[in-house]
Structure formats: C-alpha cells, structure tokens
mmCIF file of C-alpha atoms in Angstrom:
data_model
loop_
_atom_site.group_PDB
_atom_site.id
_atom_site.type_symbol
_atom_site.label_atom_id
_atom_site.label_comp_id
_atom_site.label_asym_id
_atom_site.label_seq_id
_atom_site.Cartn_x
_atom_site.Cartn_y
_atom_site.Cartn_z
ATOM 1 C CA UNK A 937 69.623 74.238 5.814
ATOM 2 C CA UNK A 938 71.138 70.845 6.558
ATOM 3 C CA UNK A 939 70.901 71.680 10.487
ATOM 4 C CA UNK A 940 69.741 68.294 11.546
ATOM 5 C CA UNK A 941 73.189 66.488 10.029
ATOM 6 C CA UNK A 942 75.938 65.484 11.378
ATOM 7 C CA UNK A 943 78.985 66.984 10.333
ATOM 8 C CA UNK A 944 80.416 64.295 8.943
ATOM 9 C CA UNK A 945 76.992 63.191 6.852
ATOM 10 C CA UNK A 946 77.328 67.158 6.080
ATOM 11 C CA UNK A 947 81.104 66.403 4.352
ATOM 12 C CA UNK A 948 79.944 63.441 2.810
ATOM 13 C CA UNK A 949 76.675 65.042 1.363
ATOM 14 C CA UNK A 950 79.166 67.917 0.284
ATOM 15 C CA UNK A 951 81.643 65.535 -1.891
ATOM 16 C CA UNK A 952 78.666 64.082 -2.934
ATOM 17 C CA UNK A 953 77.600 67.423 -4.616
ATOM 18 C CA UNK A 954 80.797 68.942 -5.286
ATOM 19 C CA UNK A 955 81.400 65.350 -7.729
ATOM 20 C CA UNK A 956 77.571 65.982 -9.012
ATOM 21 C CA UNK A 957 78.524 69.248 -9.871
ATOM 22 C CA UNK A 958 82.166 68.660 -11.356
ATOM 23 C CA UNK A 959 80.867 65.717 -13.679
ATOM 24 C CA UNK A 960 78.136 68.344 -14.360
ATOM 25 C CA UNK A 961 80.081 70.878 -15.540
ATOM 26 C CA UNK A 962 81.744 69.046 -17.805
ATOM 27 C CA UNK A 963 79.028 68.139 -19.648
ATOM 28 C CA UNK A 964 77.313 71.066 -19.656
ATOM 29 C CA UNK A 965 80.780 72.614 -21.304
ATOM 30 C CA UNK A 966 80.387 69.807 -23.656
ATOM 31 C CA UNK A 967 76.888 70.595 -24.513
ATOM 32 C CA UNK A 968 77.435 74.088 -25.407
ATOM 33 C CA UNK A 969 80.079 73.201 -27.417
ATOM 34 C CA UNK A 970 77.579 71.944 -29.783
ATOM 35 C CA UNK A 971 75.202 74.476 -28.909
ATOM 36 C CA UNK A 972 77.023 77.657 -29.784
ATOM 37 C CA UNK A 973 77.977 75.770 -32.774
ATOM 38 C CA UNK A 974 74.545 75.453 -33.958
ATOM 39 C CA UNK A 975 73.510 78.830 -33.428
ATOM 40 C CA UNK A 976 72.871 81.330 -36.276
ATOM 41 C CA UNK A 977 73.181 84.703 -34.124
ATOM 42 C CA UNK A 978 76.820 85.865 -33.648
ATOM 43 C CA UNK A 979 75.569 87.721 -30.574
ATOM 44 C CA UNK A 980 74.030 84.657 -29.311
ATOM 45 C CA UNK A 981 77.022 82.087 -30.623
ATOM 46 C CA UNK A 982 79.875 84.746 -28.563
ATOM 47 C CA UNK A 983 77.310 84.618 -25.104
ATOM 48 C CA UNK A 984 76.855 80.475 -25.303
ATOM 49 C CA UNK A 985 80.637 80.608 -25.883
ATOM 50 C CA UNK A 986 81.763 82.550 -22.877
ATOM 51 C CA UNK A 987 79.294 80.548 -20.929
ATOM 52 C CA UNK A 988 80.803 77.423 -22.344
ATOM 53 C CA UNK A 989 84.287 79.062 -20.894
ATOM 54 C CA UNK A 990 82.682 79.898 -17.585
ATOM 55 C CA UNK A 991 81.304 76.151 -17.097
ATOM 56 C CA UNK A 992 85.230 74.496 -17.637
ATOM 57 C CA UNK A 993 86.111 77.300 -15.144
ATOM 58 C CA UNK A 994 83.608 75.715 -12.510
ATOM 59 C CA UNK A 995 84.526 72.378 -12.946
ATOM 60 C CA UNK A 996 88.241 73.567 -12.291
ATOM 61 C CA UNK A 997 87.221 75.272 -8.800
ATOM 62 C CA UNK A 998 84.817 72.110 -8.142
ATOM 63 C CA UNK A 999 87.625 70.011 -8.495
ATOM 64 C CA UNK A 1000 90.042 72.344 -6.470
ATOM 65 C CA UNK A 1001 87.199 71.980 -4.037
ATOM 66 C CA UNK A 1002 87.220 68.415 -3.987
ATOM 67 C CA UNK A 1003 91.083 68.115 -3.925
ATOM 68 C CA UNK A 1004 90.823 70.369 -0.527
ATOM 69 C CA UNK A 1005 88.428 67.819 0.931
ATOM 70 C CA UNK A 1006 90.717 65.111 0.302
ATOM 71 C CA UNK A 1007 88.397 63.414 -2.537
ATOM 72 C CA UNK A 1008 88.297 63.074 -6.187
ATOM 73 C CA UNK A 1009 86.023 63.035 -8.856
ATOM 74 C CA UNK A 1010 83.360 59.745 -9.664
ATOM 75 C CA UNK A 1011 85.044 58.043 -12.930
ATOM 76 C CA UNK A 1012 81.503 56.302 -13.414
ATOM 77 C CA UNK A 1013 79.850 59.665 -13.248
ATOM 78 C CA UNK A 1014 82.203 61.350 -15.795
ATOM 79 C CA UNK A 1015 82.050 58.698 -18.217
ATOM 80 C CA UNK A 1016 78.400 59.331 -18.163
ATOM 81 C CA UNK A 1017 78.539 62.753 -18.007
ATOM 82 C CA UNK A 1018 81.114 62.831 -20.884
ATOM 83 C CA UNK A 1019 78.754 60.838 -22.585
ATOM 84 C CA UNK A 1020 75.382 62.910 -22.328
ATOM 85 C CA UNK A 1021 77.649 66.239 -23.657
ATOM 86 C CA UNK A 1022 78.488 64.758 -26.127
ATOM 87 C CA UNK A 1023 74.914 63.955 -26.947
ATOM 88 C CA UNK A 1024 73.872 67.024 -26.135
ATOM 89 C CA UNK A 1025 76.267 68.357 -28.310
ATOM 90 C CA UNK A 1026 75.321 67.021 -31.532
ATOM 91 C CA UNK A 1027 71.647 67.279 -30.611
ATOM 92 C CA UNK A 1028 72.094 70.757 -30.550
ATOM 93 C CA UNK A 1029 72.156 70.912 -34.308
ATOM 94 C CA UNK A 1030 69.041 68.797 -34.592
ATOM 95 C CA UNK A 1031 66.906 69.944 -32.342
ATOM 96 C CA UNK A 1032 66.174 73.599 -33.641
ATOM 97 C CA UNK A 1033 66.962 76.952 -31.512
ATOM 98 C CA UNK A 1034 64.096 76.802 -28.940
ATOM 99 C CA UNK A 1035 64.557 73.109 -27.554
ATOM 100 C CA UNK A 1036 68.354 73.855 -26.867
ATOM 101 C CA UNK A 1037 68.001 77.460 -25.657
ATOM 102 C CA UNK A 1038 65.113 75.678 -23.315
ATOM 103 C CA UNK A 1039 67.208 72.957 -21.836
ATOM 104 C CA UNK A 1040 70.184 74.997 -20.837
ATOM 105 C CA UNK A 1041 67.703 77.533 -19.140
ATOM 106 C CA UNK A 1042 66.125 74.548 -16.802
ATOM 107 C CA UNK A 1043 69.002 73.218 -16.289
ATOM 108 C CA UNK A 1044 70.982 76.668 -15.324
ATOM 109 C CA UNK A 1045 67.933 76.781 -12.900
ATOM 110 C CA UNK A 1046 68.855 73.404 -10.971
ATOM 111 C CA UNK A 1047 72.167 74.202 -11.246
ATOM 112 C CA UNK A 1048 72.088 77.367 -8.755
ATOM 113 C CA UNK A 1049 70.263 75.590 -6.121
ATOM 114 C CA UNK A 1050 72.978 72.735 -6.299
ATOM 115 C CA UNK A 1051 75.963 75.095 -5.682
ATOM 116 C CA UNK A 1052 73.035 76.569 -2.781
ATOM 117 C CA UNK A 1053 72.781 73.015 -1.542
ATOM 118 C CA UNK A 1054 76.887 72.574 -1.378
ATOM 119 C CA UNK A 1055 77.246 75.782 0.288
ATOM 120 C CA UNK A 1056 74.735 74.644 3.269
ATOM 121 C CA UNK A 1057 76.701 71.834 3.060
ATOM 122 C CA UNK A 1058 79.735 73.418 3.749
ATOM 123 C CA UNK A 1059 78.545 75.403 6.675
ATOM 124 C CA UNK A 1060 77.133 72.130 8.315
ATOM 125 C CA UNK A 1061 80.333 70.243 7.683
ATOM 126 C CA UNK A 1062 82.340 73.043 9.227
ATOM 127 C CA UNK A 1063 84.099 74.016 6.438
ATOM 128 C CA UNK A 1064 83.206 78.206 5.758
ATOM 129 C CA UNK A 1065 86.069 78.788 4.124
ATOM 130 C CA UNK A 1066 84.430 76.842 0.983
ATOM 131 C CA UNK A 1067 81.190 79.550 0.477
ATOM 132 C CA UNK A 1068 82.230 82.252 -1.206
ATOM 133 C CA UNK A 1069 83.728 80.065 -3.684
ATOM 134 C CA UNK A 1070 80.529 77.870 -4.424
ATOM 135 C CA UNK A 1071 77.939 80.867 -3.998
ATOM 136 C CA UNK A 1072 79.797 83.268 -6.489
ATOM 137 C CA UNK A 1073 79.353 79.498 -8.897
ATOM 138 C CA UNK A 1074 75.801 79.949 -7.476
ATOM 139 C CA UNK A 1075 75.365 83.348 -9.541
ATOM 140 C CA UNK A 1076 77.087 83.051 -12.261
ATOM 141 C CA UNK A 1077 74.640 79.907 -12.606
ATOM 142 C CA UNK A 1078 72.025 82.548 -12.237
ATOM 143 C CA UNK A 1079 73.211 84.777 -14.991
ATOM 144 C CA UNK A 1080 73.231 81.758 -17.402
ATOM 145 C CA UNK A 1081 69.737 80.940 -16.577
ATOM 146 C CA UNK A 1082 68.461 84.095 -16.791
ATOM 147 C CA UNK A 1083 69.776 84.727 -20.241
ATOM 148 C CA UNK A 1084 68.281 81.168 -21.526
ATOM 149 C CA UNK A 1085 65.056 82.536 -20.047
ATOM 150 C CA UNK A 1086 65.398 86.064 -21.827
ATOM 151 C CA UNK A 1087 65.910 84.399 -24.900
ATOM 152 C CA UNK A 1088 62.920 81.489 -24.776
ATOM 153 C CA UNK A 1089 60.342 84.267 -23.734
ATOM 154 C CA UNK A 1090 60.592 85.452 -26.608
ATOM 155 C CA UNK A 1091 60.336 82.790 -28.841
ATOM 156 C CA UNK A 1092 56.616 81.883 -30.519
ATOM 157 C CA UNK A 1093 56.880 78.502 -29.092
ATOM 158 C CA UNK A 1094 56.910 79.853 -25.497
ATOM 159 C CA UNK A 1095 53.048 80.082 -26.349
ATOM 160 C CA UNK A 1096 52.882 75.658 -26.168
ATOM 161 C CA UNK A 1097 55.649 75.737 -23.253
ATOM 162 C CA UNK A 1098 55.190 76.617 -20.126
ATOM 163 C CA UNK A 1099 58.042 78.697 -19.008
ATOM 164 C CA UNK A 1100 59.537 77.666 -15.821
ATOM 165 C CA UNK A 1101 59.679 79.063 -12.500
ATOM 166 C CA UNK A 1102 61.556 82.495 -12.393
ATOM 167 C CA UNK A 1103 64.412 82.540 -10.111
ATOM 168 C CA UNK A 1104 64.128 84.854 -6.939
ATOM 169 C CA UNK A 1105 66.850 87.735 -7.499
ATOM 170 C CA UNK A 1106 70.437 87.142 -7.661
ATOM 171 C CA UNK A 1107 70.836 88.731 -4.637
ATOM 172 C CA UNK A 1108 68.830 86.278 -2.745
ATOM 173 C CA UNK A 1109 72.035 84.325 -2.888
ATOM 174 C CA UNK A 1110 74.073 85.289 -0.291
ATOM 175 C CA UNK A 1111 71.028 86.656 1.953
ATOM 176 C CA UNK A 1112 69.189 83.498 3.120
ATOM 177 C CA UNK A 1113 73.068 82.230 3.767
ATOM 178 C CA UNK A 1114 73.786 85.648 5.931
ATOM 179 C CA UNK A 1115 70.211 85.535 7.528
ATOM 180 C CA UNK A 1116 71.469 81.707 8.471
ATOM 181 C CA UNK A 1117 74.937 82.805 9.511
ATOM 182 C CA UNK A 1118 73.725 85.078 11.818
ATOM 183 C CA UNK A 1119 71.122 83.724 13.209
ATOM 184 C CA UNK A 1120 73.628 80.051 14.182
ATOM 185 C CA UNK A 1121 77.338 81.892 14.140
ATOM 186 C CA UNK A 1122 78.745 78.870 16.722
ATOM 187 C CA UNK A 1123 76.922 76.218 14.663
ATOM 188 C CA UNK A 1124 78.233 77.517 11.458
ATOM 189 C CA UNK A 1125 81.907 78.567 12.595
ATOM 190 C CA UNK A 1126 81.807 81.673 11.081
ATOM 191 C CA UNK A 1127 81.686 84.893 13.819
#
C-alpha cells in the first residue's frame, strides 16, 4: 500500500497508471488481433477473441476512469503502444503457438498487479469510489493469465522454459484490499 504518499502524489501516481494501463490495453487488443488470427484451434481462436473483446472493454473503463479524474490519455504513449500491437500482431504469425501463447500469459501476469497498484492508488488519493471498477479489471486480468498458463504447461517446450510465477488465487484480489480497508477505514475513506 501507497500509505506513505501524499494524496495528491497518490492521484498523480493513479493517472499515471490508469494512462499505462489505457495505452496498454490497446495494444494488447491489437496484439491479439493477430494472435487469434494465427491460431489453428477454433476453441483457442473464439477464447483469444473474447479476450481481445474484453481488453477494448478495459481501455473504455480506463479511459472513463481517466475522464473522471479530469485527465486524458498520453498521445506519446499510444503512438507507441499502437505501434508495438501492431508488431505484436503480425509477429503472432511468425513466431509459432508457444512464444505468443507465452507472452500474453507474462504479460496478463503484470497486468493484474497494475490494476492492484491503481486500486491502492485510489484508496490513497481518496478516491474509493474508483475500486471496484479497477479490481473487477484486476480479475478478469487474472482469468486471461491463467488460461495462457493452462495452455503453455502443456506445451513440450515448457520443458526449456521456465514457467513463471503462479498467481495467488483470484480471490486474493479483493482480500489484501478488505484486510487494508479495515484495518485504515479513516485513511482510506471508506467506513
């Protein structure tokens, strides 16, 4: 937890992440574009679709978010971000099945503690009513990750890479935020 900031280093740290995250999403979205594209399985092309989907819907509630905070996406950021999709995107149909399905796993992993991070954030910078919103991102993040990770175990080349840190469970989540609530209501805002 963020307890030592300020609350207005809090907001700024906050629209920091919340423009990390909305450039983020967009080109993740991109990415599995390309990815679902280059995908054999229809079982697997459908589930890389619908997380495609679920990405563009993040990066619309990020950038509700940010409108609510009285900021705005980085245009630096999404040029670049727009840019490494794209990439991505085309990669995805050079790179095989396990480097892609590896990627978006380790990267689904960074991306839950990010929308942690913002939520922490959020408490610190007085603004509660932002939580729900970026932990339910939070697991939904967790879901992708944990299907990525379902699907390089069992892959042969899992046997050369090391697989990466398992999450802790889903639920997790929201506890260590209501073990913090509770234990700081006044600090937080939240009773």
């Amino acid at each position: 937890m963020p307890d030592t900031l300020s609350p207005d280093m809090a907001l700024r740290k906050l629209i920091m992440q919340l423009q990390l995250a909305y450039s983020g999403e967009q080109a993740a979205a991109m990415a599995y574009r390309g990815h679902w594209a280059s995908v054999r399985s229809t079982e697997e092309r459908q589930h890389i679709q619908q997380i495609e989907g679920e990405e563009w819907h993040h990066r619309e509630l990020v950038g509700e978010l940010l409108s609510r905070l009285g900021a705005a996406p980085d245009p630096l950021r999404e040029w670049r971000t727009w840019v490494i999709g794209k990439t991505l995107g085309v990669a995805c149909h050079l790179a095989g099945w396990f480097l892609p399905m590896y990627g978006a796993g380790k990267l689904e992993r960074r991306n839950v503690k990010e929308y942690e991070d913002a939520a922490d954030y959020a408490i610190a910078s007085g603004h509660p009513d932002l939580i729900d919103c970026l932990l339910t991102m939070a697991e939904v993040e967790w879901e992708h990750e944990h299907y990525f990770r379902e699907r390089v175990r069992s892959h042969p080349l899992i046997r050369l890479v090391p697989l990466w840190k398992e999450l802790p469970p889903k639920e997790s989540i929201r506890q260590r935020l209501k073990e913090h609530l509770y234990t700081e209501p006044a600090r937080s805002g939240v009773a």
